[in-house]
mmCIF file of C-alpha atoms in Angstrom:
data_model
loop_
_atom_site.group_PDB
_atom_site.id
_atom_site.type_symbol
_atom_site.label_atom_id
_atom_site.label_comp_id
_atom_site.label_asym_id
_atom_site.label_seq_id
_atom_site.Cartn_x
_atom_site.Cartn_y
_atom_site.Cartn_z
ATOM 1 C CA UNK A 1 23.571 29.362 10.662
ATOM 2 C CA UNK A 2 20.853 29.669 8.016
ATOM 3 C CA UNK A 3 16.957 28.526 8.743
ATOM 4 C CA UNK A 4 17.769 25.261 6.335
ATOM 5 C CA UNK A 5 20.821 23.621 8.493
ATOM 6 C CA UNK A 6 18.801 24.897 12.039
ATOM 7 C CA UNK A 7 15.977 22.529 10.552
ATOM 8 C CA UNK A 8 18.109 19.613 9.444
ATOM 9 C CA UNK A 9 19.612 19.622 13.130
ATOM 10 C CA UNK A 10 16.227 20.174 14.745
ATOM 11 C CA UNK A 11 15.057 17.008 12.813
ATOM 12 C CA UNK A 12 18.185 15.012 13.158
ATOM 13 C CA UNK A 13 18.304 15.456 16.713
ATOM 14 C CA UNK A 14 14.430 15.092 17.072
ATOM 15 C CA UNK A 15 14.881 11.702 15.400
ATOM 16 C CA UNK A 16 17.606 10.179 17.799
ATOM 17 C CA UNK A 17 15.595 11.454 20.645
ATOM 18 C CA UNK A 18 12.235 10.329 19.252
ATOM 19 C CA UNK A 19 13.869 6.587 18.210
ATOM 20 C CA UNK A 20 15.610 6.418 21.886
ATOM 21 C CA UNK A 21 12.383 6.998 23.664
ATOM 22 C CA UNK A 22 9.880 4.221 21.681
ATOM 23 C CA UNK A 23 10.949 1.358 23.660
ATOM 24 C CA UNK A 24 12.202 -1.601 21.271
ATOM 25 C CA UNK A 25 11.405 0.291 18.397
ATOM 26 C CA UNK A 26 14.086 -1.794 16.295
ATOM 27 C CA UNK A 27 11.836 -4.984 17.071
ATOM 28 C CA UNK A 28 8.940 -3.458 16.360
ATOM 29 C CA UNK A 29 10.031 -2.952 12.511
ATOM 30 C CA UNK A 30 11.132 -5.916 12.548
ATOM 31 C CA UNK A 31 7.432 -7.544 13.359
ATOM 32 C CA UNK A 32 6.831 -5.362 10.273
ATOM 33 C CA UNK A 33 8.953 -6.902 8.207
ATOM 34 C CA UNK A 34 7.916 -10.049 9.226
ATOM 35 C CA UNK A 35 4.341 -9.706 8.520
ATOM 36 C CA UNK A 36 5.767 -8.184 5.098
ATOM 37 C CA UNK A 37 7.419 -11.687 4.453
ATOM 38 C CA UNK A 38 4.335 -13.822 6.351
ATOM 39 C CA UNK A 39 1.403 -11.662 3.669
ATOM 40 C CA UNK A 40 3.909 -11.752 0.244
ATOM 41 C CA UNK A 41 3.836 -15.509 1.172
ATOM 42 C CA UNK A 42 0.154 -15.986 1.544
ATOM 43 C CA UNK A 43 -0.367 -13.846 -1.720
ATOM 44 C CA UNK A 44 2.104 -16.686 -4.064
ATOM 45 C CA UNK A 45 0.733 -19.684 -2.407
ATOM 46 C CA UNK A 46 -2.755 -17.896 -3.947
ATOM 47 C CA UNK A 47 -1.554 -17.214 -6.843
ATOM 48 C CA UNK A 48 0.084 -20.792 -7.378
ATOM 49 C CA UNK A 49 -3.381 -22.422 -6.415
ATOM 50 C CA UNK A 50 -5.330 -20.153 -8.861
ATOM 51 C CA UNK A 51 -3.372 -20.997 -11.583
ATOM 52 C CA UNK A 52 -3.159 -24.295 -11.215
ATOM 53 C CA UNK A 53 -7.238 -24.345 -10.723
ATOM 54 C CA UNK A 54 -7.577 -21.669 -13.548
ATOM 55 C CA UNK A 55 -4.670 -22.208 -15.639
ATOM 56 C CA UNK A 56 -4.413 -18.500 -14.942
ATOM 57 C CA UNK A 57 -1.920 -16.159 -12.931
ATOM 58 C CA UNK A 58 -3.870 -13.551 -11.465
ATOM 59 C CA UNK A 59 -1.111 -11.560 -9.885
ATOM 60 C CA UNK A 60 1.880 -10.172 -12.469
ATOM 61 C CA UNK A 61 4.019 -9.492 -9.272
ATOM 62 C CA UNK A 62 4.216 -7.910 -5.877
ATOM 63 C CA UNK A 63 6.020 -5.231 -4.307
ATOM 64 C CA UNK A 64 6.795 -4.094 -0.745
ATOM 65 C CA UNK A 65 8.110 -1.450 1.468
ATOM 66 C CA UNK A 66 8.649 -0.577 5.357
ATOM 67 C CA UNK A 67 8.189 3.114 6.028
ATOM 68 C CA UNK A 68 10.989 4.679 6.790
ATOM 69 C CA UNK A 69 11.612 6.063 10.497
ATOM 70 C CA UNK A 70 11.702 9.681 9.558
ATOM 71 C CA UNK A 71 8.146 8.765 7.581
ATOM 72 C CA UNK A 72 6.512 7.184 10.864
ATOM 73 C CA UNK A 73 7.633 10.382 12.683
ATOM 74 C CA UNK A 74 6.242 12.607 10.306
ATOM 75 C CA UNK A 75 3.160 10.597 9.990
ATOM 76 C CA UNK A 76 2.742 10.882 13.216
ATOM 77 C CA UNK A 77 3.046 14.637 13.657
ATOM 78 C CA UNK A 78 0.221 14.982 10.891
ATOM 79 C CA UNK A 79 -2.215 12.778 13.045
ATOM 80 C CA UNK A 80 -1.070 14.390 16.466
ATOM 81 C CA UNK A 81 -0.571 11.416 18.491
ATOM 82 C CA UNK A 82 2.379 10.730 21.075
ATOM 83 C CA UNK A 83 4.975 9.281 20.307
ATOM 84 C CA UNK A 84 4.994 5.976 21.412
ATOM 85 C CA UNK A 85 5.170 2.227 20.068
ATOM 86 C CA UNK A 86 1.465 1.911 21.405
ATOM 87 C CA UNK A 87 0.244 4.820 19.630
ATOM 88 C CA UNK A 88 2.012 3.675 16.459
ATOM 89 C CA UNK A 89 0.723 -0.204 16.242
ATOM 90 C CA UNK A 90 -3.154 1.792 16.781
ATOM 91 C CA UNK A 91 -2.919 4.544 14.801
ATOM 92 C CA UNK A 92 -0.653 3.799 11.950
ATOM 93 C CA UNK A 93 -1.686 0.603 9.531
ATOM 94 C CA UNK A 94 0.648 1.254 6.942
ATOM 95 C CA UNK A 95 3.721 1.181 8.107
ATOM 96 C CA UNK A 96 3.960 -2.196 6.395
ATOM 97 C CA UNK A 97 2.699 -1.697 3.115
ATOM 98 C CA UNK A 98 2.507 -4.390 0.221
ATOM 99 C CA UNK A 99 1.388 -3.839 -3.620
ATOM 100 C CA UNK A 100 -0.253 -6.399 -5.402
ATOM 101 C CA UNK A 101 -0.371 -5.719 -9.408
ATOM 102 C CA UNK A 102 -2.571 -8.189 -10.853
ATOM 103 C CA UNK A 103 -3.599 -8.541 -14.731
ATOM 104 C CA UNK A 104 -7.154 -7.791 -14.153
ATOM 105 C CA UNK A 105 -9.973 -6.013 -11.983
ATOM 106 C CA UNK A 106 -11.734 -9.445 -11.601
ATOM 107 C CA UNK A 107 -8.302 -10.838 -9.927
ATOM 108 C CA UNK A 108 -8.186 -7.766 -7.975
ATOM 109 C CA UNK A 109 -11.233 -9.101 -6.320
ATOM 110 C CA UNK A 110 -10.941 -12.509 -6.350
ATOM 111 C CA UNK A 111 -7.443 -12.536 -4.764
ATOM 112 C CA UNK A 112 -8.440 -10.091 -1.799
ATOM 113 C CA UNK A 113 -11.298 -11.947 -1.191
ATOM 114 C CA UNK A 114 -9.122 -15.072 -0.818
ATOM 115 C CA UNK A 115 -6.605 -13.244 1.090
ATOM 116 C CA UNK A 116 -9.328 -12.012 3.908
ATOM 117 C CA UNK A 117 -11.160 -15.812 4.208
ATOM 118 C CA UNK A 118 -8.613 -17.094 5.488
ATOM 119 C CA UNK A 119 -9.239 -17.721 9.190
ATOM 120 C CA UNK A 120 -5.451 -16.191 10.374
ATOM 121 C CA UNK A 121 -6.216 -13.045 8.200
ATOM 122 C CA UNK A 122 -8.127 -10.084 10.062
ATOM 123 C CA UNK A 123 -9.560 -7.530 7.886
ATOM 124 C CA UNK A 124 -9.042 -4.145 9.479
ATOM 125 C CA UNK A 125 -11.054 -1.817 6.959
ATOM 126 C CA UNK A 126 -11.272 -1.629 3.257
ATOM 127 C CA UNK A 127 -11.114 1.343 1.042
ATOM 128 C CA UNK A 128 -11.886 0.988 -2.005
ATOM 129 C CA UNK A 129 -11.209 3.243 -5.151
ATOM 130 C CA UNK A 130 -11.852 1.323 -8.076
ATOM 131 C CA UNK A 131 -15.427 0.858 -7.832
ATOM 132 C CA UNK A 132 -15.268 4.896 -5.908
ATOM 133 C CA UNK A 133 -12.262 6.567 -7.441
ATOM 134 C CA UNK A 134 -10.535 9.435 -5.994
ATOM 135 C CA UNK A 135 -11.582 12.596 -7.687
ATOM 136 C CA UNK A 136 -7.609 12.747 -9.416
ATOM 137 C CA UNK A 137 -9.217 9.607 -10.604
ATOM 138 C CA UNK A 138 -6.801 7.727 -8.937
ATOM 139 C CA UNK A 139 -7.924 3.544 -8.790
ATOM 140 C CA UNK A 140 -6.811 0.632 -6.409
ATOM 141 C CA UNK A 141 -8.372 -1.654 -3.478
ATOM 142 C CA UNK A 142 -6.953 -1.040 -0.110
ATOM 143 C CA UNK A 143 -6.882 -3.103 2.654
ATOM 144 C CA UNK A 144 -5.817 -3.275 6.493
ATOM 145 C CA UNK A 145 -5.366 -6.899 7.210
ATOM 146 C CA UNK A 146 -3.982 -8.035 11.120
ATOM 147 C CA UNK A 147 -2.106 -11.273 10.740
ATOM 148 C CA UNK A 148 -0.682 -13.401 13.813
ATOM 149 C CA UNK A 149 3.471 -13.533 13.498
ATOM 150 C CA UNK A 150 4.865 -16.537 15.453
ATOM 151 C CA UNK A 151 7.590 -15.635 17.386
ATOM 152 C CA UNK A 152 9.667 -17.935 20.012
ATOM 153 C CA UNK A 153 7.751 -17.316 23.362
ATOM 154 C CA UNK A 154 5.039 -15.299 21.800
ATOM 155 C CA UNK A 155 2.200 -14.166 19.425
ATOM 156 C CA UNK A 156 1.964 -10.629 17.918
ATOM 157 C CA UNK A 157 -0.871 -9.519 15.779
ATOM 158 C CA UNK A 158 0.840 -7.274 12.880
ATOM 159 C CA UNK A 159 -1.330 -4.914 10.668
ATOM 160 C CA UNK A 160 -0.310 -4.616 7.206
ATOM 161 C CA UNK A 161 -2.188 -2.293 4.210
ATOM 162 C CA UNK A 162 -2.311 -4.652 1.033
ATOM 163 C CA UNK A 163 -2.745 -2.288 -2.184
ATOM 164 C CA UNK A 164 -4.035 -4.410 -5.366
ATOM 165 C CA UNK A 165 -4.572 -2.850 -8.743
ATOM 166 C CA UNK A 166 -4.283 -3.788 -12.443
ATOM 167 C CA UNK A 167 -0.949 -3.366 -14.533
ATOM 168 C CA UNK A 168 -3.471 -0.561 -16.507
ATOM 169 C CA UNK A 169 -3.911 1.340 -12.873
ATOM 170 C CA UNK A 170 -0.032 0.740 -11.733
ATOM 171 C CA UNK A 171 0.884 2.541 -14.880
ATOM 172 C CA UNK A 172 -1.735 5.962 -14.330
ATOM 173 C CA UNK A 173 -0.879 6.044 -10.864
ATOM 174 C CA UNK A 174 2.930 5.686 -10.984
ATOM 175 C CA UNK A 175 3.247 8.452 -13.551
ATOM 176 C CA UNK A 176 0.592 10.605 -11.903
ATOM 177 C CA UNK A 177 3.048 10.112 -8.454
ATOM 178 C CA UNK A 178 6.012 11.103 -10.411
ATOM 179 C CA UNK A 179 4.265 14.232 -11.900
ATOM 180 C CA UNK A 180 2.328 14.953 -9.088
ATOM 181 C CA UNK A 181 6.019 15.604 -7.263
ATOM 182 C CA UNK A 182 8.113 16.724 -10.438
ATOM 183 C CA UNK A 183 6.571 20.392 -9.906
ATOM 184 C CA UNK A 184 7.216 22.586 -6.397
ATOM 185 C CA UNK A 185 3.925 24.778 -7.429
ATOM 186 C CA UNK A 186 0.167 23.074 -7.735
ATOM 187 C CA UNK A 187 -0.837 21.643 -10.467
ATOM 188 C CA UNK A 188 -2.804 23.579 -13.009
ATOM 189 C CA UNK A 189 -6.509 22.713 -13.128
ATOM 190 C CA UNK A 190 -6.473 22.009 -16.940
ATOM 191 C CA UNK A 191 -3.551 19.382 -16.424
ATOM 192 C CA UNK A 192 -5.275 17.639 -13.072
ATOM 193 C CA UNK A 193 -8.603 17.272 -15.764
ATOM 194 C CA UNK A 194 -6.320 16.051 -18.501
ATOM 195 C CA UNK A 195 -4.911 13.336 -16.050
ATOM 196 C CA UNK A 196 -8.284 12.747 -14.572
ATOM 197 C CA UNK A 197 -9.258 11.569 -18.497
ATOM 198 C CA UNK A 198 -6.415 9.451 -18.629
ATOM 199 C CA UNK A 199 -7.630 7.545 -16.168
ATOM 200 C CA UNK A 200 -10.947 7.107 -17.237
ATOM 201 C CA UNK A 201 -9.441 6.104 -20.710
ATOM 202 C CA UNK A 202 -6.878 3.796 -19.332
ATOM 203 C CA UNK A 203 -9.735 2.507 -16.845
ATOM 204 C CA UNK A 204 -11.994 1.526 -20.372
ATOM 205 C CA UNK A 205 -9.160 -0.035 -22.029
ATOM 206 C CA UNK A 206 -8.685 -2.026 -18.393
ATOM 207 C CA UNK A 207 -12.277 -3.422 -18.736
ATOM 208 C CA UNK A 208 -11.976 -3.696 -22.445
ATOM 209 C CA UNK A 209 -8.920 -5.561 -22.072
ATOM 210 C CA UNK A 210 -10.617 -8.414 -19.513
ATOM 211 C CA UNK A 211 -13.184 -8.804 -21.622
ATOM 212 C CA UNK A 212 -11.263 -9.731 -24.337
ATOM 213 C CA UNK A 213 -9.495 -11.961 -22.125
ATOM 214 C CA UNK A 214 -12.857 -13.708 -20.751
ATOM 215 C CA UNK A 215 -14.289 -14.076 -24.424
ATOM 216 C CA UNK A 216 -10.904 -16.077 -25.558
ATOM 217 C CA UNK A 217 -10.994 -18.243 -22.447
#
């Protein structure tokens, strides 16, 4: 049996032996899908009120995903914590993960801020890589936010990361992802510089852009 197939069983059967041992791991994802649905709701209530205050959308749409099991595991692994639906709930706050593309940097502000006042939103930490961009010159707001989910005999605080960006950002960063994994070998220092200006010139036409928009409302 070659190397490839011994790994695919090793992590097959790791899997089922990992998934058996996390006690009610299955309702566990589901808490994170229901803090997926409870934040996505908060976000188009917000965006309903600002536009009817504003007569302005801030957010162009939303996206969401659940990590996968096999991503939690390897996750996991990388950090070098046990196993454990404990451990995971502490040291993972991304396992629920929600992207909010909005037309401008100003909204990108404006709607996290109104996400985190609200007095059943916890904010966890903020990263944030707009105003400090990763040296790839990669741009978004990140947030960890702990929200209560209302179950039938009980309350569990879920952590979710909330992502925000502009359409301009969405765009670098999606093609940059795609790129970024198109190759097996690095990437060659003269393309990571060329991409690095492509966000700094898609980042100027961002601000140029909401300026424009501010000066015609």
């Amino acid at each position: 049996m070659n190397n490839e197939n011994n790994i695919k069983i090793f992590e097959e059967t790791d899997l089922k032996t990992i998934e058996k041992s996390m006690q009610n791991f299955t309702s566990q994802m589901q808490l994170y899908q229901a803090v997926i649905k409870e934040v996505k709701t908060k976000l188009e209530i917000l965006n309903d009120e600002f536009n009817f205050n504003h007569k302005h959308n801030p957010i162009h749409h939303i996206e969401s995903r659940l990590k996968s099991p096999q991503s939690i595991v390897e996750k996991m692994r990388r950090k070098g914590v046990s196993l454990d639906i404990d451990t995971l709930k502490r040291e993972l706050n991304d396992v629920a993960g929600i992207r909010v593309i909005c037309k401008y940097v100003e909204d990108v502000y404006s709607i996290a801020e109104m996400l985190t006042s609200q007095s059943d939103v916890k904010l966890i930490c903020t990263r944030d890589y707009i105003r400090n961009p990763k040296d790839n010159g990669y741009r978004s707001l990140h947030i960890v936010v702990e929200v209560p989910i209302f179950l039938a005999n009980r309350v569990e605080n879920v952590r979710c990361e909330v992502q925000l960006r502009t359409i301009a950002m969405d765009f670098w960063a999606s093609l940059e992802h795609k790129l970024k994994y198109k190759t097996d070998s690095q990437i060659p220092e003269d393309i990571k510089i060329r991409l690095k200006e492509c966000a700094e010139a898609i980042a100027y036409i961002d601000s140029e852009m909401e300026q424009i928009h501010k000066e015609l409302s």
